[in-house]
Amino acid sequence: MNIETKFFRFFNNFFYSTNTKFVGFQNKFGITIFFLFIGFLSGNLFGTILNGIRYYINWDGFIGIILLFLIESINFIFYHNKNRKFFFFFRSSFKIPKSNLLRSLNFFKIGFMFGLFIDAFKVGS
């Protein structure tokens, strides 16, 4: 009797792909949560540090523009494709590989934005 049936091959392929995805998730989960929490903490502390930044930059609009530029630059690097323009004038034809540092920076950015969002609720109430 042949044990290599179609169902058996499907079951083996499914088990192998699920196992490799779980091991990849298990390896990256800790560093992902770490950078999300560090970003969240930085976003919450940004309101406290903002008073110190105001001594060097007079207008809060400049601080917002700089922060927006940094966030949009990270978004462009992480989520761009070849035909998308950067700030309506720069067309890139290069592909940036998604390294662990870039993924960590993206999770830090997500945590930072979430921290700003939660801090806005604290200020509003």
CSV table of N, CA and C in Angstrom, one decimal:
chain,number,residue,atom,x,y,z
A,1,MET,N,0.8,-1.2,0.0
A,1,MET,CA,0.0,0.0,0.0
A,1,MET,C,0.9,1.2,0.0
A,2,ASN,N,0.6,2.2,-0.9
A,2,ASN,CA,1.3,3.4,-1.0
A,2,ASN,C,0.8,4.5,0.0
A,3,ILE,N,1.7,5.0,0.8
A,3,ILE,CA,1.3,6.0,1.8
A,3,ILE,C,1.3,7.4,1.2
A,4,GLU,N,1.9,7.6,0.1
A,4,GLU,CA,2.1,8.9,-0.5
A,4,GLU,C,0.8,9.3,-1.3
A,5,THR,N,-0.3,9.5,-0.7
A,5,THR,CA,-1.5,9.9,-1.3
A,5,THR,C,-1.5,11.4,-1.5
A,6,LYS,N,-2.5,11.9,-2.2
A,6,LYS,CA,-2.7,13.3,-2.4
A,6,LYS,C,-3.0,14.0,-1.1
A,7,PHE,N,-3.9,13.4,-0.3
A,7,PHE,CA,-4.3,13.9,1.0
A,7,PHE,C,-3.1,14.0,1.9
A,8,PHE,N,-2.3,12.9,1.9
A,8,PHE,CA,-1.1,12.9,2.8
A,8,PHE,C,-0.1,14.0,2.4
A,9,ARG,N,0.1,14.2,1.1
A,9,ARG,CA,1.0,15.2,0.7
A,9,ARG,C,0.5,16.6,1.1
A,10,PHE,N,-0.8,16.8,0.9
A,10,PHE,CA,-1.4,18.1,1.3
A,10,PHE,C,-1.3,18.3,2.8
A,11,PHE,N,-1.5,17.3,3.6
A,11,PHE,CA,-1.4,17.4,5.1
A,11,PHE,C,0.0,17.7,5.5
A,12,ASN,N,1.0,17.1,4.8
A,12,ASN,CA,2.4,17.3,5.1
A,12,ASN,C,2.8,18.8,4.7
A,13,ASN,N,2.4,19.2,3.6
A,13,ASN,CA,2.7,20.6,3.1
A,13,ASN,C,2.1,21.6,4.1
A,14,PHE,N,0.8,21.4,4.4
A,14,PHE,CA,0.1,22.3,5.4
A,14,PHE,C,0.8,22.3,6.7
A,15,PHE,N,1.2,21.2,7.2
A,15,PHE,CA,1.9,21.1,8.5
A,15,PHE,C,3.2,21.8,8.5
A,16,TYR,N,4.0,21.6,7.4
A,16,TYR,CA,5.3,22.2,7.3
A,16,TYR,C,5.2,23.7,7.1
A,17,SER,N,4.3,24.2,6.3
A,17,SER,CA,4.1,25.7,6.1
A,17,SER,C,3.6,26.3,7.4
A,18,THR,N,2.7,25.7,8.1
A,18,THR,CA,2.2,26.2,9.4
A,18,THR,C,3.4,26.3,10.4
A,19,ASN,N,4.2,25.2,10.5
A,19,ASN,CA,5.3,25.1,11.4
A,19,ASN,C,6.3,26.2,11.1
A,20,THR,N,6.7,26.5,9.9
A,20,THR,CA,7.7,27.5,9.6
A,20,THR,C,7.1,28.9,9.9
A,21,LYS,N,5.8,29.1,9.6
A,21,LYS,CA,5.3,30.4,9.9
A,21,LYS,C,5.2,30.6,11.5
A,22,PHE,N,4.9,29.6,12.2
A,22,PHE,CA,4.9,29.7,13.7
A,22,PHE,C,6.3,30.0,14.2
A,23,VAL,N,7.3,29.3,13.7
A,23,VAL,CA,8.7,29.5,14.2
A,23,VAL,C,9.1,31.0,13.8
A,24,GLY,N,8.8,31.5,12.6
A,24,GLY,CA,9.1,32.8,12.3
A,24,GLY,C,8.4,33.8,13.2
A,25,PHE,N,7.1,33.6,13.5
A,25,PHE,CA,6.4,34.5,14.4
A,25,PHE,C,7.0,34.4,15.8
A,26,GLN,N,7.4,33.2,16.2
A,26,GLN,CA,7.9,33.1,17.5
A,26,GLN,C,9.2,33.8,17.7
A,27,ASN,N,10.1,33.9,16.6
A,27,ASN,CA,11.3,34.5,16.7
A,27,ASN,C,11.2,36.1,16.7
A,28,LYS,N,10.2,36.6,16.0
A,28,LYS,CA,10.0,38.0,15.8
A,28,LYS,C,9.1,38.7,16.8
A,29,PHE,N,8.3,37.9,17.5
A,29,PHE,CA,7.3,38.5,18.4
A,29,PHE,C,7.8,39.3,19.5
A,30,GLY,N,8.9,38.8,20.1
A,30,GLY,CA,9.4,39.5,21.3
A,30,GLY,C,10.0,40.9,20.9
A,31,ILE,N,10.8,41.0,19.8
A,31,ILE,CA,11.3,42.2,19.4
A,31,ILE,C,10.3,43.2,18.9
A,32,THR,N,9.2,42.6,18.3
A,32,THR,CA,8.1,43.5,17.8
A,32,THR,C,7.4,44.1,19.0
A,33,ILE,N,7.1,43.4,20.0
A,33,ILE,CA,6.4,43.9,21.2
A,33,ILE,C,7.3,44.9,21.9
A,34,PHE,N,8.6,44.6,22.0
A,34,PHE,CA,9.5,45.5,22.6
A,34,PHE,C,9.5,46.9,22.0
A,35,PHE,N,9.6,46.9,20.6
A,35,PHE,CA,9.7,48.2,19.9
A,35,PHE,C,8.3,48.9,19.9
A,36,LEU,N,7.2,48.2,20.0
A,36,LEU,CA,5.9,48.8,20.1
A,36,LEU,C,5.8,49.5,21.5
A,37,PHE,N,6.2,48.8,22.5
A,37,PHE,CA,6.1,49.4,23.8
A,37,PHE,C,7.1,50.6,24.0
A,38,ILE,N,8.3,50.5,23.5
A,38,ILE,CA,9.2,51.7,23.5
A,38,ILE,C,8.7,52.8,22.7
A,39,GLY,N,8.1,52.6,21.6
A,39,GLY,CA,7.5,53.7,20.8
A,39,GLY,C,6.3,54.3,21.5
A,40,PHE,N,5.5,53.4,22.2
A,40,PHE,CA,4.3,53.9,23.0
A,40,PHE,C,4.8,54.8,24.1
A,41,LEU,N,5.8,54.4,24.8
A,41,LEU,CA,6.4,55.2,25.9
A,41,LEU,C,6.9,56.5,25.4
A,42,SER,N,7.6,56.5,24.3
A,42,SER,CA,8.2,57.7,23.7
A,42,SER,C,7.0,58.6,23.3
A,43,GLY,N,6.0,58.1,22.7
A,43,GLY,CA,4.8,58.9,22.3
A,43,GLY,C,4.2,59.6,23.5
A,44,ASN,N,4.1,58.8,24.6
A,44,ASN,CA,3.5,59.4,25.8
A,44,ASN,C,4.4,60.5,26.4
A,45,LEU,N,5.7,60.3,26.4
A,45,LEU,CA,6.6,61.2,26.9
A,45,LEU,C,6.9,62.4,26.0
A,46,PHE,N,6.4,62.4,24.8
A,46,PHE,CA,6.7,63.5,23.9
A,46,PHE,C,6.0,64.8,24.4
A,47,GLY,N,4.9,64.7,25.0
A,47,GLY,CA,4.2,65.9,25.5
A,47,GLY,C,5.0,66.5,26.7
A,48,THR,N,5.7,65.7,27.4
A,48,THR,CA,6.5,66.2,28.5
A,48,THR,C,7.8,66.8,28.0
A,49,ILE,N,8.4,66.2,27.0
A,49,ILE,CA,9.7,66.7,26.4
A,49,ILE,C,9.4,67.9,25.5
A,50,LEU,N,8.1,68.1,25.1
A,50,LEU,CA,7.8,69.2,24.2
A,50,LEU,C,8.1,70.6,24.8
A,51,ASN,N,8.0,70.8,26.1
A,51,ASN,CA,8.3,72.1,26.7
A,51,ASN,C,9.8,72.4,26.5
A,52,GLY,N,10.7,71.4,26.6
A,52,GLY,CA,12.1,71.6,26.4
A,52,GLY,C,12.5,71.8,25.0
A,53,ILE,N,11.7,71.3,24.1
A,53,ILE,CA,12.0,71.5,22.6
A,53,ILE,C,11.6,72.9,22.3
A,54,ARG,N,10.6,73.5,22.9
A,54,ARG,CA,10.1,74.8,22.6
A,54,ARG,C,11.1,75.9,22.9
A,55,TYR,N,12.1,75.6,23.7
A,55,TYR,CA,13.2,76.6,23.9
A,55,TYR,C,14.1,76.7,22.6
A,56,TYR,N,14.2,75.7,21.9
A,56,TYR,CA,15.1,75.7,20.7
A,56,TYR,C,14.3,76.0,19.4
A,57,ILE,N,13.1,75.5,19.3
A,57,ILE,CA,12.2,75.8,18.1
A,57,ILE,C,11.0,76.6,18.6
A,58,ASN,N,10.9,77.8,18.1
A,58,ASN,CA,9.9,78.8,18.7
A,58,ASN,C,8.5,78.4,18.4
A,59,TRP,N,8.2,77.9,17.2
A,59,TRP,CA,6.8,77.7,16.8
A,59,TRP,C,6.5,76.2,16.8
A,60,ASP,N,5.4,75.8,17.4
A,60,ASP,CA,5.0,74.4,17.5
A,60,ASP,C,4.7,73.8,16.1
A,61,GLY,N,4.4,74.6,15.1
A,61,GLY,CA,4.2,74.1,13.8
A,61,GLY,C,5.4,73.5,13.2
A,62,PHE,N,6.6,74.0,13.5
A,62,PHE,CA,7.9,73.4,13.0
A,62,PHE,C,8.1,72.0,13.6
A,63,ILE,N,7.8,71.9,14.9
A,63,ILE,CA,7.9,70.6,15.5
A,63,ILE,C,7.0,69.6,14.9
A,64,GLY,N,5.7,70.0,14.6
A,64,GLY,CA,4.8,69.1,13.9
A,64,GLY,C,5.2,68.8,12.5
A,65,ILE,N,5.8,69.7,11.8
A,65,ILE,CA,6.2,69.5,10.4
A,65,ILE,C,7.4,68.5,10.4
A,66,ILE,N,8.3,68.7,11.4
A,66,ILE,CA,9.5,67.8,11.5
A,66,ILE,C,9.0,66.4,11.8
A,67,LEU,N,8.1,66.3,12.8
A,67,LEU,CA,7.6,65.0,13.1
A,67,LEU,C,6.8,64.3,12.0
A,68,LEU,N,6.0,65.1,11.3
A,68,LEU,CA,5.3,64.5,10.1
A,68,LEU,C,6.2,64.1,9.0
A,69,PHE,N,7.3,64.9,8.8
A,69,PHE,CA,8.3,64.5,7.8
A,69,PHE,C,9.0,63.2,8.1
A,70,LEU,N,9.3,63.0,9.4
A,70,LEU,CA,10.0,61.8,9.8
A,70,LEU,C,9.0,60.6,9.7
A,71,ILE,N,7.8,60.7,10.1
A,71,ILE,CA,6.8,59.6,10.0
A,71,ILE,C,6.6,59.3,8.5
A,72,GLU,N,6.4,60.3,7.7
A,72,GLU,CA,6.1,60.0,6.3
A,72,GLU,C,7.3,59.4,5.6
A,73,SER,N,8.5,59.8,6.0
A,73,SER,CA,9.7,59.2,5.4
A,73,SER,C,9.9,57.7,5.8
A,74,ILE,N,9.5,57.4,7.0
A,74,ILE,CA,9.6,56.0,7.4
A,74,ILE,C,8.5,55.2,6.6
A,75,ASN,N,7.3,55.8,6.5
A,75,ASN,CA,6.2,55.1,5.7
A,75,ASN,C,6.7,54.9,4.2
A,76,PHE,N,7.3,55.9,3.7
A,76,PHE,CA,7.8,55.8,2.3
A,76,PHE,C,8.8,54.7,2.1
A,77,ILE,N,9.7,54.6,3.1
A,77,ILE,CA,10.8,53.6,3.0
A,77,ILE,C,10.2,52.2,3.2
A,78,PHE,N,9.2,52.1,4.1
A,78,PHE,CA,8.7,50.7,4.4
A,78,PHE,C,7.6,50.3,3.4
A,79,TYR,N,6.8,51.2,3.0
A,79,TYR,CA,5.6,50.8,2.2
A,79,TYR,C,5.7,51.2,0.7
A,80,HIS,N,6.8,51.7,0.2
A,80,HIS,CA,6.8,52.2,-1.2
A,80,HIS,C,6.8,51.1,-2.2
A,81,ASN,N,6.4,51.4,-3.4
A,81,ASN,CA,6.6,50.6,-4.6
A,81,ASN,C,7.4,51.4,-5.6
A,82,LYS,N,7.7,50.8,-6.7
A,82,LYS,CA,8.6,51.5,-7.6
A,82,LYS,C,8.0,52.8,-8.3
A,83,ASN,N,6.7,52.8,-8.5
A,83,ASN,CA,6.1,53.9,-9.3
A,83,ASN,C,5.5,55.0,-8.4
A,84,ARG,N,5.7,54.9,-7.1
A,84,ARG,CA,5.1,55.9,-6.2
A,84,ARG,C,6.0,57.1,-6.1
A,85,LYS,N,5.5,58.3,-6.1
A,85,LYS,CA,6.3,59.5,-5.9
A,85,LYS,C,6.4,59.8,-4.4
A,86,PHE,N,7.5,60.4,-4.1
A,86,PHE,CA,7.8,60.9,-2.7
A,86,PHE,C,7.5,62.4,-2.6
A,87,PHE,N,6.5,62.8,-1.9
A,87,PHE,CA,6.2,64.2,-1.8
A,87,PHE,C,5.9,64.9,-3.2
A,88,PHE,N,5.3,64.1,-4.0
A,88,PHE,CA,4.8,64.6,-5.3
A,88,PHE,C,5.9,65.0,-6.3
A,89,PHE,N,7.1,64.8,-6.1
A,89,PHE,CA,8.1,65.2,-7.1
A,89,PHE,C,9.3,64.2,-7.2
A,90,PHE,N,9.5,63.3,-6.3
A,90,PHE,CA,10.7,62.4,-6.4
A,90,PHE,C,10.2,61.0,-6.7
A,91,ARG,N,10.5,60.5,-7.9
A,91,ARG,CA,10.1,59.2,-8.3
A,91,ARG,C,11.3,58.2,-8.1
A,92,SER,N,11.1,57.2,-7.3
A,92,SER,CA,12.2,56.3,-7.0
A,92,SER,C,12.1,55.0,-7.8
A,93,SER,N,13.2,54.5,-8.3
A,93,SER,CA,13.2,53.3,-9.0
A,93,SER,C,14.0,52.2,-8.3
A,94,PHE,N,14.2,52.4,-7.1
A,94,PHE,CA,15.0,51.4,-6.3
A,94,PHE,C,14.1,50.7,-5.3
A,95,LYS,N,14.5,49.5,-5.0
A,95,LYS,CA,13.7,48.6,-4.0
A,95,LYS,C,14.6,48.5,-2.8
A,96,ILE,N,14.0,48.8,-1.6
A,96,ILE,CA,14.7,48.8,-0.4
A,96,ILE,C,14.3,47.4,0.3
A,97,PRO,N,15.3,46.6,0.6
A,97,PRO,CA,14.9,45.3,1.3
A,97,PRO,C,14.5,45.6,2.7
A,98,LYS,N,13.5,44.9,3.2
A,98,LYS,CA,13.0,45.1,4.5
A,98,LYS,C,13.8,44.3,5.5
A,99,SER,N,14.8,45.0,6.1
A,99,SER,CA,15.7,44.3,7.1
A,99,SER,C,15.0,44.4,8.5
A,100,ASN,N,15.6,43.7,9.4
A,100,ASN,CA,15.0,43.7,10.8
A,100,ASN,C,15.1,45.1,11.4
A,101,LEU,N,16.1,45.9,11.1
A,101,LEU,CA,16.2,47.2,11.6
A,101,LEU,C,15.0,48.1,11.1
A,102,LEU,N,14.7,47.9,9.8
A,102,LEU,CA,13.6,48.7,9.2
A,102,LEU,C,12.3,48.3,9.8
A,103,ARG,N,12.1,47.0,10.0
A,103,ARG,CA,10.9,46.5,10.6
A,103,ARG,C,10.7,47.0,12.1
A,104,SER,N,11.8,47.0,12.8
A,104,SER,CA,11.8,47.5,14.2
A,104,SER,C,11.5,49.0,14.2
A,105,LEU,N,12.1,49.8,13.2
A,105,LEU,CA,11.8,51.2,13.2
A,105,LEU,C,10.3,51.4,12.8
A,106,ASN,N,9.8,50.6,12.0
A,106,ASN,CA,8.3,50.8,11.7
A,106,ASN,C,7.5,50.4,12.9
A,107,PHE,N,7.8,49.4,13.6
A,107,PHE,CA,7.0,49.1,14.8
A,107,PHE,C,7.2,50.2,15.9
A,108,PHE,N,8.4,50.8,16.0
A,108,PHE,CA,8.6,51.9,16.9
A,108,PHE,C,7.7,53.1,16.5
A,109,LYS,N,7.6,53.4,15.2
A,109,LYS,CA,6.8,54.4,14.6
A,109,LYS,C,5.3,54.2,15.0
A,110,ILE,N,4.9,53.0,14.8
A,110,ILE,CA,3.5,52.6,15.1
A,110,ILE,C,3.2,52.8,16.6
A,111,GLY,N,4.1,52.4,17.4
A,111,GLY,CA,3.9,52.6,18.9
A,111,GLY,C,3.9,54.1,19.2
A,112,PHE,N,4.8,54.8,18.6
A,112,PHE,CA,4.9,56.3,18.9
A,112,PHE,C,3.6,57.0,18.5
A,113,MET,N,3.1,56.7,17.3
A,113,MET,CA,1.8,57.3,16.9
A,113,MET,C,0.7,56.9,17.8
A,114,PHE,N,0.7,55.6,18.2
A,114,PHE,CA,-0.4,55.2,19.2
A,114,PHE,C,-0.3,55.9,20.5
A,115,GLY,N,1.0,56.1,21.0
A,115,GLY,CA,1.2,56.9,22.2
A,115,GLY,C,0.7,58.3,22.1
A,116,LEU,N,1.0,59.0,20.9
A,116,LEU,CA,0.4,60.3,20.7
A,116,LEU,C,-1.1,60.3,20.7
A,117,PHE,N,-1.7,59.3,20.1
A,117,PHE,CA,-3.1,59.2,20.1
A,117,PHE,C,-3.7,59.1,21.5
A,118,ILE,N,-3.1,58.2,22.3
A,118,ILE,CA,-3.6,58.0,23.6
A,118,ILE,C,-3.4,59.3,24.5
A,119,ASP,N,-2.3,60.0,24.3
A,119,ASP,CA,-2.0,61.2,25.0
A,119,ASP,C,-3.0,62.3,24.6
A,120,ALA,N,-3.4,62.3,23.4
A,120,ALA,CA,-4.4,63.3,23.0
A,120,ALA,C,-5.8,63.0,23.7
A,121,PHE,N,-6.1,61.8,24.0
A,121,PHE,CA,-7.3,61.5,24.8
A,121,PHE,C,-7.1,62.0,26.2
A,122,LYS,N,-5.9,61.9,26.8
A,122,LYS,CA,-5.7,62.3,28.1
A,122,LYS,C,-5.8,63.8,28.2
A,123,VAL,N,-5.3,64.5,27.2
A,123,VAL,CA,-5.4,66.0,27.2
A,123,VAL,C,-6.8,66.5,27.0
A,124,GLY,N,-7.6,65.7,26.2
A,124,GLY,CA,-8.9,66.2,25.9
A,124,GLY,C,-9.9,65.9,27.0
A,125,SER,N,-9.6,65.1,27.9
A,125,SER,CA,-10.6,64.8,29.0
A,125,SER,C,-10.3,65.6,30.2
